[in-house]
Coordinates of C-alpha atoms in Angstrom, one line a residue:
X1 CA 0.0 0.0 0.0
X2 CA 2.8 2.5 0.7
X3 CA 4.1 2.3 -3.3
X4 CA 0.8 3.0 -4.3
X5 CA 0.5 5.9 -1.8
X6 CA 3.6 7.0 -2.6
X7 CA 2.7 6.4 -6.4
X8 CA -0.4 8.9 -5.8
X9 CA 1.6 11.7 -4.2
X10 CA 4.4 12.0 -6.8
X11 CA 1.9 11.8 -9.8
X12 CA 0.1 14.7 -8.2
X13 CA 3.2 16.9 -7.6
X14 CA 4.3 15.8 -11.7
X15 CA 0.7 17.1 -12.6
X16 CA 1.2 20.2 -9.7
X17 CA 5.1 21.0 -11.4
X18 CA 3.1 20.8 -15.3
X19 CA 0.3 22.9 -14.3
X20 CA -0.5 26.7 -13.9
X21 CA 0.9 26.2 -10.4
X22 CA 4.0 25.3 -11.2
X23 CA 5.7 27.8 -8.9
X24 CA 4.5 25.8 -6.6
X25 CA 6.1 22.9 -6.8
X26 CA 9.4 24.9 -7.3
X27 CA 9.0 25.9 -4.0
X28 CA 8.2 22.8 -2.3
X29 CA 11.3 21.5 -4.2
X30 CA 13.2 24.3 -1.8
X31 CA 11.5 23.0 0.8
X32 CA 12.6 19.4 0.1
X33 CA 16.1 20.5 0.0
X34 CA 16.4 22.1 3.5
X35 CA 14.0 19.6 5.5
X36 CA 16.2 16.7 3.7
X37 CA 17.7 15.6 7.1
X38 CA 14.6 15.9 9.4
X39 CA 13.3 12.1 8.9
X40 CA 17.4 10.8 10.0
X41 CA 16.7 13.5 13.0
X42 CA 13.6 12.1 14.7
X43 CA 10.8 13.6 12.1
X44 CA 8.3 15.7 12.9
X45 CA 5.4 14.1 14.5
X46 CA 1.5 15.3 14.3
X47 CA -0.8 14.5 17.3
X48 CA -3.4 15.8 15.2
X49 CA -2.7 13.4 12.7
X50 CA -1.8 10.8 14.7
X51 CA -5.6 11.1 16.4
X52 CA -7.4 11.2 13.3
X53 CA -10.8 8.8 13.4
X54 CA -10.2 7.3 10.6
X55 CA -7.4 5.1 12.4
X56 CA -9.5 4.2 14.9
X57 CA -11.9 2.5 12.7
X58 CA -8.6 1.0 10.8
X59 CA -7.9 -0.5 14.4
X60 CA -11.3 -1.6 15.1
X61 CA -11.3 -3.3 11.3
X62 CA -9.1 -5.9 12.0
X63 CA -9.1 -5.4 15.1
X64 CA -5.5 -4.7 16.2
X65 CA -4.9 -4.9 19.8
X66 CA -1.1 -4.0 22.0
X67 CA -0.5 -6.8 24.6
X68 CA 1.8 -5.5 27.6
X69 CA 3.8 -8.7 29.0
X70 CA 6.4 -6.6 31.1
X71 CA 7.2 -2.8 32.4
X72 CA 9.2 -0.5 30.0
X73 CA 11.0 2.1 32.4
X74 CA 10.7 5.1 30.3
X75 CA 14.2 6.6 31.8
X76 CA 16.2 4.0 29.0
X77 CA 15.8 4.0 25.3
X78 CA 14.6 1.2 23.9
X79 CA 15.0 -0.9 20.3
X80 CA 11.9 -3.3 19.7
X81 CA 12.4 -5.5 17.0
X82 CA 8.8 -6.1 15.7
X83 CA 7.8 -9.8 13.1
X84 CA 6.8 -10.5 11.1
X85 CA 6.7 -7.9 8.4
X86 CA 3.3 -9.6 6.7
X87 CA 2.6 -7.6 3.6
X88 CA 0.7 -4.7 5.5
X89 CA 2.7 -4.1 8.3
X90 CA -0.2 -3.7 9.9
X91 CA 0.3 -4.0 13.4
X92 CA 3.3 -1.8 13.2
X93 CA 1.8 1.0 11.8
X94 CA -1.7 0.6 14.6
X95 CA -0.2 0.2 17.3
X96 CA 2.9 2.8 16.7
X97 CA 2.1 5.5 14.2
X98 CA -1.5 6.2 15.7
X99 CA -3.2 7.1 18.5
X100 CA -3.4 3.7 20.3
X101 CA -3.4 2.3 23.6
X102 CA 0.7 2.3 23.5
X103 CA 0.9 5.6 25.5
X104 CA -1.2 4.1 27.8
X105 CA 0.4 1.1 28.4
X106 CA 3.7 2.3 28.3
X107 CA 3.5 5.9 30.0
X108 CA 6.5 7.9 28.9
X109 CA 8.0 6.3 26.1
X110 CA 7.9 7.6 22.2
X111 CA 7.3 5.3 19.4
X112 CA 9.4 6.1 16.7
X113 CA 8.7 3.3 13.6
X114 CA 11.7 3.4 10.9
X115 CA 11.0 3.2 7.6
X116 CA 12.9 2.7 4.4
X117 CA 14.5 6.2 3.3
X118 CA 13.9 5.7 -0.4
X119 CA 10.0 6.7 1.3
X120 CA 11.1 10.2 2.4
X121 CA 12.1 11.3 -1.4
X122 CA 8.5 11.0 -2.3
X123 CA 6.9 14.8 -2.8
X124 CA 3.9 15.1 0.0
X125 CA 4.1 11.0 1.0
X126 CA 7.0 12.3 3.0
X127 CA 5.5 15.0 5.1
X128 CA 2.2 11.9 6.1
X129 CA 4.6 9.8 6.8
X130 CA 6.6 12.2 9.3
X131 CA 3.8 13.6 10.7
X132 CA 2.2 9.4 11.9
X133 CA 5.6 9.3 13.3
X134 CA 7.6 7.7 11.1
X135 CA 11.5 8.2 10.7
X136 CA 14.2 6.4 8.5
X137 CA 15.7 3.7 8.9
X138 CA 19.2 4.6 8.2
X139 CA 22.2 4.2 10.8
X140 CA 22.0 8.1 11.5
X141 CA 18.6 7.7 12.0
X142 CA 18.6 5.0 14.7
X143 CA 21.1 6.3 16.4
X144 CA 19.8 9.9 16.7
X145 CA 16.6 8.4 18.3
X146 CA 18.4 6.6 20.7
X147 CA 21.1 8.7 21.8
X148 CA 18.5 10.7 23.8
X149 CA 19.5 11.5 27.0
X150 CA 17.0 11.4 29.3
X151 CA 15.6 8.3 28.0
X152 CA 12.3 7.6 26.8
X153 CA 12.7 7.0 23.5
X154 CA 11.8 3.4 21.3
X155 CA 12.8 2.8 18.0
X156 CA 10.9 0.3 16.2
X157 CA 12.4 -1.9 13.8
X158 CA 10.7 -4.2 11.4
X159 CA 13.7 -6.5 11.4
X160 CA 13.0 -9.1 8.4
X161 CA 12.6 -5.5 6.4
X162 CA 10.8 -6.0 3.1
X163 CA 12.5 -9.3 2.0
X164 CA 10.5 -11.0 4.4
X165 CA 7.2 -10.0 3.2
X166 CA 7.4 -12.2 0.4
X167 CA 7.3 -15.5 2.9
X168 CA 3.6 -13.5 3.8
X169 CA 1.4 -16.7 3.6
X170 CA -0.8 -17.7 6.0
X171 CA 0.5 -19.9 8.4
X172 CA 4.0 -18.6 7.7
X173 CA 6.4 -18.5 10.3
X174 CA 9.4 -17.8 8.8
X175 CA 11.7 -15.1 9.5
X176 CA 14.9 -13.6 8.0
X177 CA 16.9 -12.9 11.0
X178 CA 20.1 -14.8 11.2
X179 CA 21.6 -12.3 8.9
X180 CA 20.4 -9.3 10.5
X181 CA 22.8 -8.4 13.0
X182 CA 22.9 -4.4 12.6
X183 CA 19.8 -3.2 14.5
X184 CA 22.1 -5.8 17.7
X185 CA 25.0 -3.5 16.8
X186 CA 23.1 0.0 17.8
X187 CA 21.4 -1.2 20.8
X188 CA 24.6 -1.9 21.8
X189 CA 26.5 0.9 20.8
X190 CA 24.2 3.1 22.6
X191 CA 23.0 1.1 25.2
X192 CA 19.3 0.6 24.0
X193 CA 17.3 -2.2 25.6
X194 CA 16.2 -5.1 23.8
X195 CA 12.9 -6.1 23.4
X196 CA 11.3 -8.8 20.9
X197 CA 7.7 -8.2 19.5
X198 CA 5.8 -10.2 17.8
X199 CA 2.8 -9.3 15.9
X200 CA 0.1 -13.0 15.7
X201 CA -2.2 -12.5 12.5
X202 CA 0.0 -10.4 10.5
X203 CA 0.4 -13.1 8.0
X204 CA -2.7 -13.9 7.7
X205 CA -4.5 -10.7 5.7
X206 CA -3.6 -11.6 2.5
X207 CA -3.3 -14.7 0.4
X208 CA 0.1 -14.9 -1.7
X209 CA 0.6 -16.1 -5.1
X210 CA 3.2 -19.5 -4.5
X211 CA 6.4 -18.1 -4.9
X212 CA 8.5 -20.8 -3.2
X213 CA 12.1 -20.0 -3.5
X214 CA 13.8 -21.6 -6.4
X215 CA 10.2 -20.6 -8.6
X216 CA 10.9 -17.9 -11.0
X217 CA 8.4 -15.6 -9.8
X218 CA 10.6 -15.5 -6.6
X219 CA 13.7 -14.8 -8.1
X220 CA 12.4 -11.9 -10.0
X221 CA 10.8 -10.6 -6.7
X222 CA 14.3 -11.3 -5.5
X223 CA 16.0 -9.0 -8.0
X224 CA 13.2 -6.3 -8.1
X225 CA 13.4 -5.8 -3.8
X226 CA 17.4 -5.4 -4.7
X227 CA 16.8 -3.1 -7.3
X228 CA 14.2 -0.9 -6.0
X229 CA 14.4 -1.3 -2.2
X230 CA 11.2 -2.9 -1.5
X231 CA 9.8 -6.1 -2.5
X232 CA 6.2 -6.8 -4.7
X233 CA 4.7 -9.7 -3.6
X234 CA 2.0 -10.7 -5.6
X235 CA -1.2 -10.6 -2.8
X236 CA -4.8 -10.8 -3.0
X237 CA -8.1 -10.9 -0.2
X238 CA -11.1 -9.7 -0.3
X239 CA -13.8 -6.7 -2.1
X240 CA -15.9 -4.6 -0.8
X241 CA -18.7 -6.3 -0.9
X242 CA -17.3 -9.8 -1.3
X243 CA -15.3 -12.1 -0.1
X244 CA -13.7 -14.1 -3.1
X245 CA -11.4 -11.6 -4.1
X246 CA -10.2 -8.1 -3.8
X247 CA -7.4 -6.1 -2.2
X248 CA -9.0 -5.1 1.2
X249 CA -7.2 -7.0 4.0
X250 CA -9.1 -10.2 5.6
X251 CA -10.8 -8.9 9.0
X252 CA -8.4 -10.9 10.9
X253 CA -7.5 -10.5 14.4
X254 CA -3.6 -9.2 15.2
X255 CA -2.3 -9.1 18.7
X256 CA 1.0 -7.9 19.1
X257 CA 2.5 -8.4 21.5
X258 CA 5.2 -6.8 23.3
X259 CA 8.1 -9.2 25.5
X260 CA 10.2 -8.1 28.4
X261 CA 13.3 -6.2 27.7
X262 CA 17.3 -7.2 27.1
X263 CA 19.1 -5.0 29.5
X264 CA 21.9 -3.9 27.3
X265 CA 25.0 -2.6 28.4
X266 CA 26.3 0.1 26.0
X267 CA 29.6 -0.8 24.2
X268 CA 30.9 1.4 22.2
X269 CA 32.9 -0.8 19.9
X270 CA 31.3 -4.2 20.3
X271 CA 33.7 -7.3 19.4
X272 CA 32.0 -10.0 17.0
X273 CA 31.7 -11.8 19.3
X274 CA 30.0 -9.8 21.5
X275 CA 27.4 -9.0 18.6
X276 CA 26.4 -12.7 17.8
X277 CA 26.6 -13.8 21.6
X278 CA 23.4 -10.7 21.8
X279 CA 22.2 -11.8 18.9
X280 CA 21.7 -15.2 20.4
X281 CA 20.5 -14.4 23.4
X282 CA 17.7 -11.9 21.5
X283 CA 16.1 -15.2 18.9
X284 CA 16.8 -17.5 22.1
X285 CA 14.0 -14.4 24.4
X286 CA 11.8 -13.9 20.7
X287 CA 11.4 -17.6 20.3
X288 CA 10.5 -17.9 24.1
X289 CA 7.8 -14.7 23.4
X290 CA 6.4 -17.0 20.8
X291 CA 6.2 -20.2 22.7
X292 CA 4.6 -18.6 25.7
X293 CA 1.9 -16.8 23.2
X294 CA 0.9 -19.2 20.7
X295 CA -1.9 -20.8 22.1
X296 CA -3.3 -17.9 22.8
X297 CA -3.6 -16.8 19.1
X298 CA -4.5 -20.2 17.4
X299 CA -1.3 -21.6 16.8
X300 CA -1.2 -24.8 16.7
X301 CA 1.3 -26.9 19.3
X302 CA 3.7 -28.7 16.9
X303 CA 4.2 -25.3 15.3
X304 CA 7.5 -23.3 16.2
X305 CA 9.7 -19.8 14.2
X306 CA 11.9 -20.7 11.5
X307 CA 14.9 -18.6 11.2
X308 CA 16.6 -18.2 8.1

């Protein structure tokens, strides 16, 4: 849904920069060029927009609900790595780029949800997406949120990124994490607490078109989410006012739910060894989150994460 968002917005400002108000768009353009750096320095967040009632209904849709298992103690910074990425990113964007229950839950502490940064070159998509409270994803990014002081900060990190969202099936519980070691780099370089979420019923609001790997259709989604920076799975659920087909997410349940925190001890230049010993420990509390949940959420017993 973001590409096509994004699509919208840039084929209004080419229609704004070839119209009578061209000007217009030439001054935006300035505009662009000196607010280039404020999504890598912690955006610039709308409680207005943030509150609007149309989220509230996109929360009730679903619903979406934010389950607490553990105090966050809003005087550390925090990095919650959230899975699985689904194709909506659903529960992400609910629970942490509107007005939800997470303020109440967790008094004190600031969602901030990072994003790809090829999103904040889009004309007017980029201003939306600031204002809901979304930031980059870069290195300067992530660390900017988290070198706050006084604490009370969380970046939230959609760790599989949007290579996983082509395992999206339902019933899919894969996720690409061994490789991902960066996001256990900055929580350690700025002593940012740990914790795993995981969001049950994220896969399961869309069907995918089979694209095991090895198929052809995978290896050109593959090549595209290389190329362009985010992948195209190839997803289908529901109309309007049917059921057969369409591309209006399933009214499926999605609890996300948040674990207890890593304590982290900053390091400023973590060893290897340090990084994957972390790591570890992080799939080894994630898995556990899982295990303890799954019931709960319709999972059947004899089913367990993958990692890849």
């Amino acid at each position: 849904f973001l590409p096509l968002v994004a699509e919208f917005c840039c084929g209004l400002f080419v229609i704004l920069i070839l119209g009578k108000f061209w000007f217009l768009a030439v001054l935006y353009l300035l505009w662009l060029y000196l607010d280039w750096e404020t999504p890598s320095k912690g955006g610039r967040r709308s409680q207005w927009v943030r509150g609007w009632t149309v989220w509230k209904y996109f929360r009730e849709y679903f619903p979406i609900h934010l389950i607490k298992t553990s105090d966050l103690n809003p005087s550390y910074n925090y990095l919650l790595g959230f899975h699985p990425h689904g194709v909506l990113v659903a529960g992400a964007f609910g629970n942490f780029c509107t007005d939800s229950s997470f303020k109440n839950l967790f008094p004190g502490l600031t969602p901030y949800l990072h994003i790809m940064p090829i999103w904040f070159g889009c004309p007017f998509f980029r201003e939306y997406v600031m204002s809901a409270g979304m930031v980059s994803a870069s290195k300067k990014s992530v660390s900017y949120v988290l070198n706050n002081e006084g604490g009370g900060h969380a970046s939230v990190i959609v760790i599989g990124g949007a290579e996983e969202s082509l395992n999206a099936h339902p019933g899919s519980l894969t996720l690409n994490i061994l490789k991902r070691k960066g996001f256990i780099k900055m929580a350690l370089k700025h002593g940012a607490h740990l914790v795993p979420v995981f969001s049950f019923g994220e896969n399961e609001l869309f069907k995918q078109v089979a694209n095991p790997k090895g198929s052809w259709l995978r290896n050109v989604q593959e090549k595209l989410q290389k190329k362009m920076g985010f992948a195209l799975p190839l997803f289908h659920a529901r109309g309007i006012f049917q059921y057969s087909f369409g591309l209006i997410p399933y009214r499926q349940p999605i609890h996300t739910v948040v674990g207890s925190p890593i304590h982290v001890k900053q390091n400023l230049n973590p060893t290897t060894e340090e990084i994957e010993q972390l790591h570890a420990l992080y799939l080894q509390k994630l898995r556990q989150l899982f295990e303890e949940h799954k019931r709960n959420y319709g999972i059947p017993e004899h089913k367990s994460l993958i990692f890849e």
